[in-house]
Coordinates of C-alpha atoms in Angstrom, one line a residue:
X1 CA -0.1 -0.2 0.2
X2 CA 1.1 3.5 -0.8
X3 CA -0.2 6.2 1.4
X4 CA 1.4 9.2 -0.4
X5 CA -0.3 11.4 -3.1
X6 CA 1.4 11.2 -6.4
X7 CA 3.5 14.0 -8.0
X8 CA 0.6 15.7 -9.5
X9 CA -1.5 15.3 -6.6
X10 CA 1.1 17.0 -4.3
X11 CA 1.3 19.8 -6.6
X12 CA -2.3 20.6 -6.4
X13 CA -2.3 20.2 -2.6
X14 CA 0.8 22.9 -3.0
X15 CA -1.2 25.1 -5.0
X16 CA -4.4 24.9 -2.9
X17 CA -2.4 25.4 0.4
X18 CA -0.3 28.4 -0.8
X19 CA -3.8 30.1 -2.1
X20 CA -5.3 29.3 1.0
X21 CA -2.5 30.6 3.3
X22 CA -1.3 33.8 1.3
X23 CA -4.9 35.1 -0.3
X24 CA -7.8 33.6 2.0
X25 CA -6.3 33.1 5.5
X26 CA -5.4 37.1 5.8
X27 CA -9.4 37.9 5.0
X28 CA -11.1 34.7 6.4
X29 CA -12.0 36.5 9.8
X30 CA -13.1 39.6 8.1
X31 CA -15.1 37.9 5.9
X32 CA -17.0 35.8 8.2
X33 CA -17.8 38.8 10.4
X34 CA -19.1 40.8 7.7
X35 CA -21.0 38.0 5.9
X36 CA -19.2 39.0 2.8
X37 CA -19.0 36.7 -0.2
X38 CA -15.3 36.8 -1.9
X39 CA -16.1 37.1 -5.9
X40 CA -12.7 38.1 -6.5
X41 CA -10.9 35.2 -4.5
X42 CA -13.4 33.1 -6.1
X43 CA -12.2 34.2 -10.0
X44 CA -8.8 33.8 -8.4
X45 CA -9.2 30.4 -7.5
X46 CA -10.5 29.6 -11.0
X47 CA -7.3 30.8 -12.4
X48 CA -5.6 28.3 -10.4
X49 CA -8.0 25.3 -11.6
X50 CA -9.4 24.8 -8.3
X51 CA -13.1 24.9 -9.9
X52 CA -12.9 22.0 -12.3
X53 CA -10.0 19.8 -10.6
X54 CA -11.7 16.5 -12.0
X55 CA -12.8 18.0 -15.3
X56 CA -11.5 17.2 -18.7
X57 CA -8.9 19.7 -20.0
X58 CA -10.7 20.4 -23.1
X59 CA -13.3 22.1 -21.0
X60 CA -11.0 24.2 -19.0
X61 CA -10.6 21.4 -16.3
X62 CA -7.3 20.3 -14.6
X63 CA -8.3 16.5 -15.0
X64 CA -6.5 15.3 -12.2
X65 CA -8.8 13.5 -10.3
X66 CA -10.8 13.0 -7.1
X67 CA -8.2 12.4 -4.9
X68 CA -6.4 15.7 -5.8
X69 CA -9.8 17.6 -5.2
X70 CA -10.2 16.1 -1.9
X71 CA -6.7 17.1 -1.1
X72 CA -7.4 20.6 -2.1
X73 CA -10.5 21.1 -0.4
X74 CA -8.8 19.9 2.8
X75 CA -6.1 22.6 2.5
X76 CA -8.5 25.2 1.7
X77 CA -10.8 24.2 4.9
X78 CA -7.8 24.6 7.1
X79 CA -8.1 28.1 6.5
X80 CA -11.8 28.9 5.7
X81 CA -14.5 26.2 5.4
X82 CA -17.1 28.8 4.2
X83 CA -14.7 29.4 0.9
X84 CA -14.3 25.7 0.8
X85 CA -18.2 25.3 0.3
X86 CA -18.1 27.4 -2.8
X87 CA -15.1 25.4 -3.9
X88 CA -16.7 21.9 -3.2
X89 CA -20.2 22.8 -4.6
X90 CA -18.7 24.2 -7.9
X91 CA -16.9 21.2 -8.7
X92 CA -19.8 18.7 -7.7
X93 CA -22.1 20.7 -10.3
X94 CA -19.4 20.4 -12.9
X95 CA -18.9 16.9 -12.5
X96 CA -22.4 16.6 -12.6
X97 CA -22.7 18.2 -15.9
X98 CA -19.6 16.3 -17.1
X99 CA -21.1 13.1 -16.6
X100 CA -24.6 13.6 -17.4
X101 CA -24.8 16.3 -19.8
X102 CA -25.0 16.3 -23.7
X103 CA -22.1 17.4 -25.9
X104 CA -24.0 20.8 -26.5
X105 CA -24.5 21.5 -22.7
X106 CA -20.8 20.2 -21.8
X107 CA -19.4 22.7 -24.3
X108 CA -22.0 25.5 -23.1
X109 CA -21.5 25.2 -19.3
X110 CA -18.0 23.5 -18.2
X111 CA -15.7 26.3 -19.6
X112 CA -17.5 29.0 -17.9
X113 CA -17.7 27.2 -14.7
X114 CA -14.2 25.9 -14.6
X115 CA -12.8 29.6 -16.1
X116 CA -14.7 31.7 -13.2
X117 CA -17.1 33.3 -15.9
X118 CA -19.9 31.8 -14.1
X119 CA -18.2 32.7 -10.7
X120 CA -19.6 29.8 -8.9
X121 CA -22.2 26.9 -9.6
X122 CA -25.2 26.0 -7.3
X123 CA -27.0 22.7 -6.6
X124 CA -30.8 23.3 -6.1
X125 CA -32.2 20.2 -4.9
X126 CA -33.4 20.6 -1.3
X127 CA -36.9 22.2 -0.6
X128 CA -38.5 23.2 3.1
X129 CA -40.4 20.2 3.3
X130 CA -38.4 17.5 1.7
X131 CA -34.9 18.3 2.9
X132 CA -33.4 14.4 3.4
X133 CA -36.5 13.0 1.3
X134 CA -35.2 14.2 -2.0
X135 CA -37.9 12.2 -3.9
X136 CA -40.8 14.5 -2.2
X137 CA -39.8 17.7 -3.6
X138 CA -42.6 19.9 -5.0
X139 CA -41.0 22.1 -7.5
X140 CA -42.6 21.2 -10.9
X141 CA -41.5 21.5 -14.4
X142 CA -44.2 21.3 -17.1
X143 CA -43.6 20.9 -20.7
X144 CA -45.0 23.6 -23.0
X145 CA -43.7 23.2 -26.6
X146 CA -40.0 23.5 -26.8
X147 CA -39.9 24.9 -23.4
X148 CA -40.1 23.8 -19.7
X149 CA -41.6 25.7 -17.2
X150 CA -40.5 25.7 -13.9
X151 CA -42.3 26.7 -10.5
X152 CA -41.6 26.0 -6.9
X153 CA -39.1 26.9 -4.1
X154 CA -35.9 25.6 -3.3
X155 CA -34.1 26.2 0.1
X156 CA -30.7 26.0 1.5
X157 CA -29.0 26.8 -1.5
X158 CA -25.4 27.5 -1.1
X159 CA -24.3 30.8 -3.0
X160 CA -27.4 30.4 -5.0
X161 CA -27.4 34.3 -5.4
X162 CA -24.0 34.4 -6.9
X163 CA -24.0 31.2 -9.2
X164 CA -24.2 31.6 -12.8
X165 CA -25.3 28.0 -13.3
X166 CA -27.5 26.3 -11.4
X167 CA -28.9 22.5 -11.4
X168 CA -32.2 22.6 -10.2
X169 CA -34.4 19.2 -9.4
X170 CA -38.3 19.6 -10.4
X171 CA -40.8 17.1 -10.7
X172 CA -41.9 16.5 -14.4
X173 CA -44.6 13.6 -13.9
X174 CA -47.1 15.1 -11.9
X175 CA -49.1 12.0 -11.4
X176 CA -46.1 10.3 -9.4
X177 CA -45.2 11.4 -5.9
X178 CA -42.0 9.4 -5.5
X179 CA -38.4 10.0 -6.9
X180 CA -39.4 8.6 -10.1
X181 CA -41.0 11.4 -11.5
X182 CA -38.0 13.8 -10.9
X183 CA -35.9 15.3 -13.3
X184 CA -32.9 17.7 -13.3
X185 CA -32.5 21.0 -15.5
X186 CA -29.7 23.5 -16.1
X187 CA -30.8 27.0 -15.3
X188 CA -28.8 30.0 -15.5
X189 CA -28.6 32.7 -12.9
X190 CA -30.7 36.1 -13.3
X191 CA -32.8 34.5 -15.9
X192 CA -36.4 35.6 -15.9
X193 CA -38.7 34.0 -13.4
X194 CA -35.8 33.1 -11.1
X195 CA -35.5 35.2 -7.8
X196 CA -33.3 35.1 -4.9
X197 CA -35.4 34.7 -1.7
X198 CA -34.1 35.3 1.9
X199 CA -30.3 34.9 2.7
X200 CA -30.4 32.6 5.9
X201 CA -28.8 34.1 9.2
X202 CA -26.8 31.3 10.0
X203 CA -24.5 30.2 13.1
X204 CA -21.5 29.6 10.8
X205 CA -20.1 29.5 7.1
X206 CA -21.0 33.3 7.1
X207 CA -18.6 34.0 4.1
X208 CA -20.7 31.5 2.3
X209 CA -24.4 32.9 1.5
X210 CA -27.4 30.2 2.0
X211 CA -30.4 31.5 0.3
X212 CA -33.8 30.3 -1.2
X213 CA -34.7 30.3 -4.8
X214 CA -38.2 31.1 -6.2
X215 CA -39.2 29.8 -9.6
X216 CA -42.2 31.4 -10.7
X217 CA -42.7 30.5 -14.5
X218 CA -39.1 30.3 -15.1
X219 CA -39.0 28.9 -18.8
X220 CA -35.9 27.1 -20.1
X221 CA -35.6 25.5 -23.5
X222 CA -36.3 21.9 -24.0
X223 CA -32.5 21.2 -23.9
X224 CA -32.1 22.4 -20.2
X225 CA -33.2 18.9 -19.3
X226 CA -30.0 17.2 -17.7
X227 CA -30.0 13.5 -18.1
X228 CA -33.0 11.7 -18.8
X229 CA -36.4 12.7 -17.9
X230 CA -37.4 11.1 -14.6
X231 CA -33.7 10.2 -14.1
X232 CA -33.0 13.1 -11.8
X233 CA -33.2 11.4 -8.4
X234 CA -30.5 9.0 -9.5
X235 CA -28.3 11.7 -10.7
X236 CA -28.8 13.7 -7.8
X237 CA -27.8 10.4 -5.4
X238 CA -24.6 9.7 -7.7
X239 CA -23.5 13.7 -7.1
X240 CA -24.2 13.2 -3.7
X241 CA -22.0 10.6 -3.4
X242 CA -19.1 12.2 -4.5
X243 CA -20.1 15.7 -2.8
X244 CA -19.8 13.8 0.7
X245 CA -16.3 13.0 -0.2
X246 CA -15.8 16.7 -0.6
X247 CA -17.4 17.3 3.1
X248 CA -15.6 14.8 4.8
X249 CA -12.1 16.5 3.3
X250 CA -13.7 19.8 4.3
X251 CA -14.3 18.2 8.0
X252 CA -10.7 16.9 8.1
X253 CA -9.2 20.3 7.1
X254 CA -11.3 22.2 9.6
X255 CA -10.2 19.3 12.4
X256 CA -6.5 19.6 11.3
X257 CA -6.7 23.4 11.9
X258 CA -8.4 23.3 15.3
X259 CA -5.9 20.4 16.4
X260 CA -2.7 22.4 15.6
X261 CA -4.3 25.6 17.0
X262 CA -4.8 23.8 20.1
X263 CA -1.3 22.4 20.4
X264 CA 0.3 25.4 19.8
X265 CA -2.2 27.1 22.6
X266 CA -1.3 24.3 25.0
X267 CA 2.4 24.9 24.7
X268 CA 2.3 28.8 25.0
X269 CA -0.3 29.1 27.7
X270 CA 0.6 28.7 31.2
X271 CA -1.6 27.3 33.9
X272 CA -0.8 26.5 37.3
X273 CA 3.1 27.6 37.2
X274 CA 3.4 25.2 34.2
X275 CA 2.8 24.9 30.3
X276 CA -0.9 23.9 29.7
X277 CA 0.4 20.7 27.8
X278 CA 1.8 19.1 30.8
X279 CA -1.4 18.7 32.2
X280 CA -2.4 15.1 31.5
X281 CA -6.2 15.8 30.7
X282 CA -4.7 18.3 28.0
X283 CA -2.3 15.6 26.5
X284 CA -5.5 13.1 26.3
X285 CA -7.4 15.5 24.4
X286 CA -4.7 16.3 21.8
X287 CA -4.0 12.4 21.8
X288 CA -7.7 11.8 20.7
X289 CA -8.0 14.6 18.3
X290 CA -4.7 13.1 16.2
X291 CA -6.1 9.7 16.4
X292 CA -9.6 10.5 15.1
X293 CA -8.0 13.1 12.7
X294 CA -5.9 10.3 11.0
X295 CA -8.7 7.8 10.8
X296 CA -10.7 10.2 9.2
X297 CA -8.4 11.3 6.4
X298 CA -7.7 7.5 5.6
X299 CA -11.4 7.0 5.2
X300 CA -11.6 10.3 3.0
X301 CA -8.9 9.4 0.9
X302 CA -9.8 5.9 0.7
X303 CA -13.4 6.6 -0.7
X304 CA -11.9 9.4 -3.1
X305 CA -9.3 6.7 -4.5
X306 CA -12.2 4.3 -5.0
X307 CA -14.0 7.1 -7.1
X308 CA -10.8 7.7 -9.0
X309 CA -10.4 3.8 -9.9
X310 CA -14.3 3.9 -11.1
X311 CA -14.8 1.5 -8.2
X312 CA -18.3 1.3 -6.2
X313 CA -17.5 4.2 -3.6
X314 CA -21.1 5.1 -2.3
X315 CA -20.7 3.3 1.0
X316 CA -17.3 4.2 1.6
X317 CA -18.1 8.0 0.9
X318 CA -20.8 7.7 3.6
X319 CA -18.5 6.3 6.0
X320 CA -15.9 9.1 5.3
X321 CA -18.4 11.7 5.7
X322 CA -20.0 10.1 9.0
X323 CA -16.8 9.5 10.7
X324 CA -15.1 12.8 9.7
X325 CA -17.9 15.3 10.4
X326 CA -18.5 13.8 13.8
X327 CA -14.9 13.7 14.3
X328 CA -14.5 17.1 13.4
X329 CA -17.2 18.4 15.9
X330 CA -15.5 16.4 18.4
X331 CA -12.0 18.2 17.7
X332 CA -13.5 21.3 17.6
X333 CA -15.6 21.1 20.8
X334 CA -12.2 20.2 22.5
X335 CA -10.4 23.0 20.9
X336 CA -12.4 25.5 22.4
X337 CA -12.4 23.9 25.8
X338 CA -8.5 24.0 25.7
X339 CA -8.7 27.7 24.6
X340 CA -10.8 28.2 28.0
X341 CA -12.4 31.5 28.1
X342 CA -10.2 32.7 24.8
X343 CA -11.9 30.0 22.8
X344 CA -15.3 31.4 23.6
X345 CA -14.8 34.6 21.9
X346 CA -14.2 36.1 18.6
X347 CA -10.7 37.0 18.8
X348 CA -9.1 33.4 18.1
X349 CA -10.5 31.1 15.2
X350 CA -11.4 28.1 16.8
X351 CA -14.5 29.9 17.7
X352 CA -15.3 30.2 14.1
X353 CA -14.3 26.7 13.2
X354 CA -16.7 25.3 16.0
X355 CA -19.5 27.1 14.4
X356 CA -18.4 26.2 10.8
X357 CA -18.1 22.7 11.8
X358 CA -21.8 21.8 13.1
X359 CA -23.6 22.2 9.7
X360 CA -21.5 19.4 8.1
X361 CA -23.5 16.8 10.0
X362 CA -26.6 18.1 8.3
X363 CA -26.0 19.2 5.0
X364 CA -25.5 16.8 1.8
X365 CA -27.1 14.2 4.1
X366 CA -27.3 14.1 7.9
X367 CA -25.3 11.9 9.8
X368 CA -28.5 9.6 10.4
X369 CA -28.8 9.3 6.5
X370 CA -25.1 8.3 6.3
X371 CA -25.7 5.6 8.8
X372 CA -29.0 4.5 6.7
X373 CA -26.8 4.5 3.4
X374 CA -24.2 2.4 5.3
X375 CA -26.6 -0.1 6.8
X376 CA -28.6 -0.6 3.5
X377 CA -25.5 -1.5 1.6
X378 CA -24.1 -3.8 4.2
X379 CA -27.6 -5.6 4.1
X380 CA -27.8 -5.9 0.4

């Protein structure tokens, strides 16, 4: 077994690490405090190939694979999980189009995503009444001649107010009430009939806006259908499998940042006349952090490797997300405790990491959904 990234993967990781350190880290706290979306930095990330890591070169992508993408996301998350969301979701949407789009759709949309012209891309599946039950969505698409007319409301859409390309899921078979009637459509940001609703006031990831999207008679051409009519649910589930690897990478990045910050603080902080690190309880906290983090990273990289080898990876992705996000939350919780009173105020980043990590147990499938996925495949 070789656990070391290859030369290309190391280069992508180094590029992401340098970009995160030099360009994102100096402004990350201010972006979160001001709830400000860094459009200029998103465009810059596109110029570095970070918005199409696993997309073919003919469409402007880097074509270096899922492992390289996971490493890049991990490095960015060590600095700012909110920026990481934009990179991860945009890559996920690009991969969906690359996998299921027609030749014309790929030529039209992929270069503008990978090159930053679209700024970012959004994944509009969730609704207020069908978050974890994606097959129960209520948004409808009605065929009228050579057009589809979309009506409904999407909720919790990451950077949906900035995205130039949005994949929207809607019910195309009114007589069905399950996943068999769901289809996917390519919708361009700002088109008539598509409006941005409220911007959520969240506890974390505040530099990554989460919005509602309203579709009222939003007309798209017939060729905006992505994949087969009625095949949208399968498309979404395949996309989410890959997305779960990205969330695991994000979680391990946040966890590693919190662990290193805690170790530095424990060395520098004096308590009872000696460094905090000499307290056995603190040593045990740090030991647990390191052990859980190493296990999470191995699960994440294994899932990414399986995807890269075109092997079944759904269960591995679910296990990676489940373990990594739960570990990240435990690590961030202990990081705040190690920092004591300082960990509960905004002067140090552990407070931001603690808030940013919490939502990872919810989006792209809750921890409970991951356990269901793992168990079903185990029993199959």
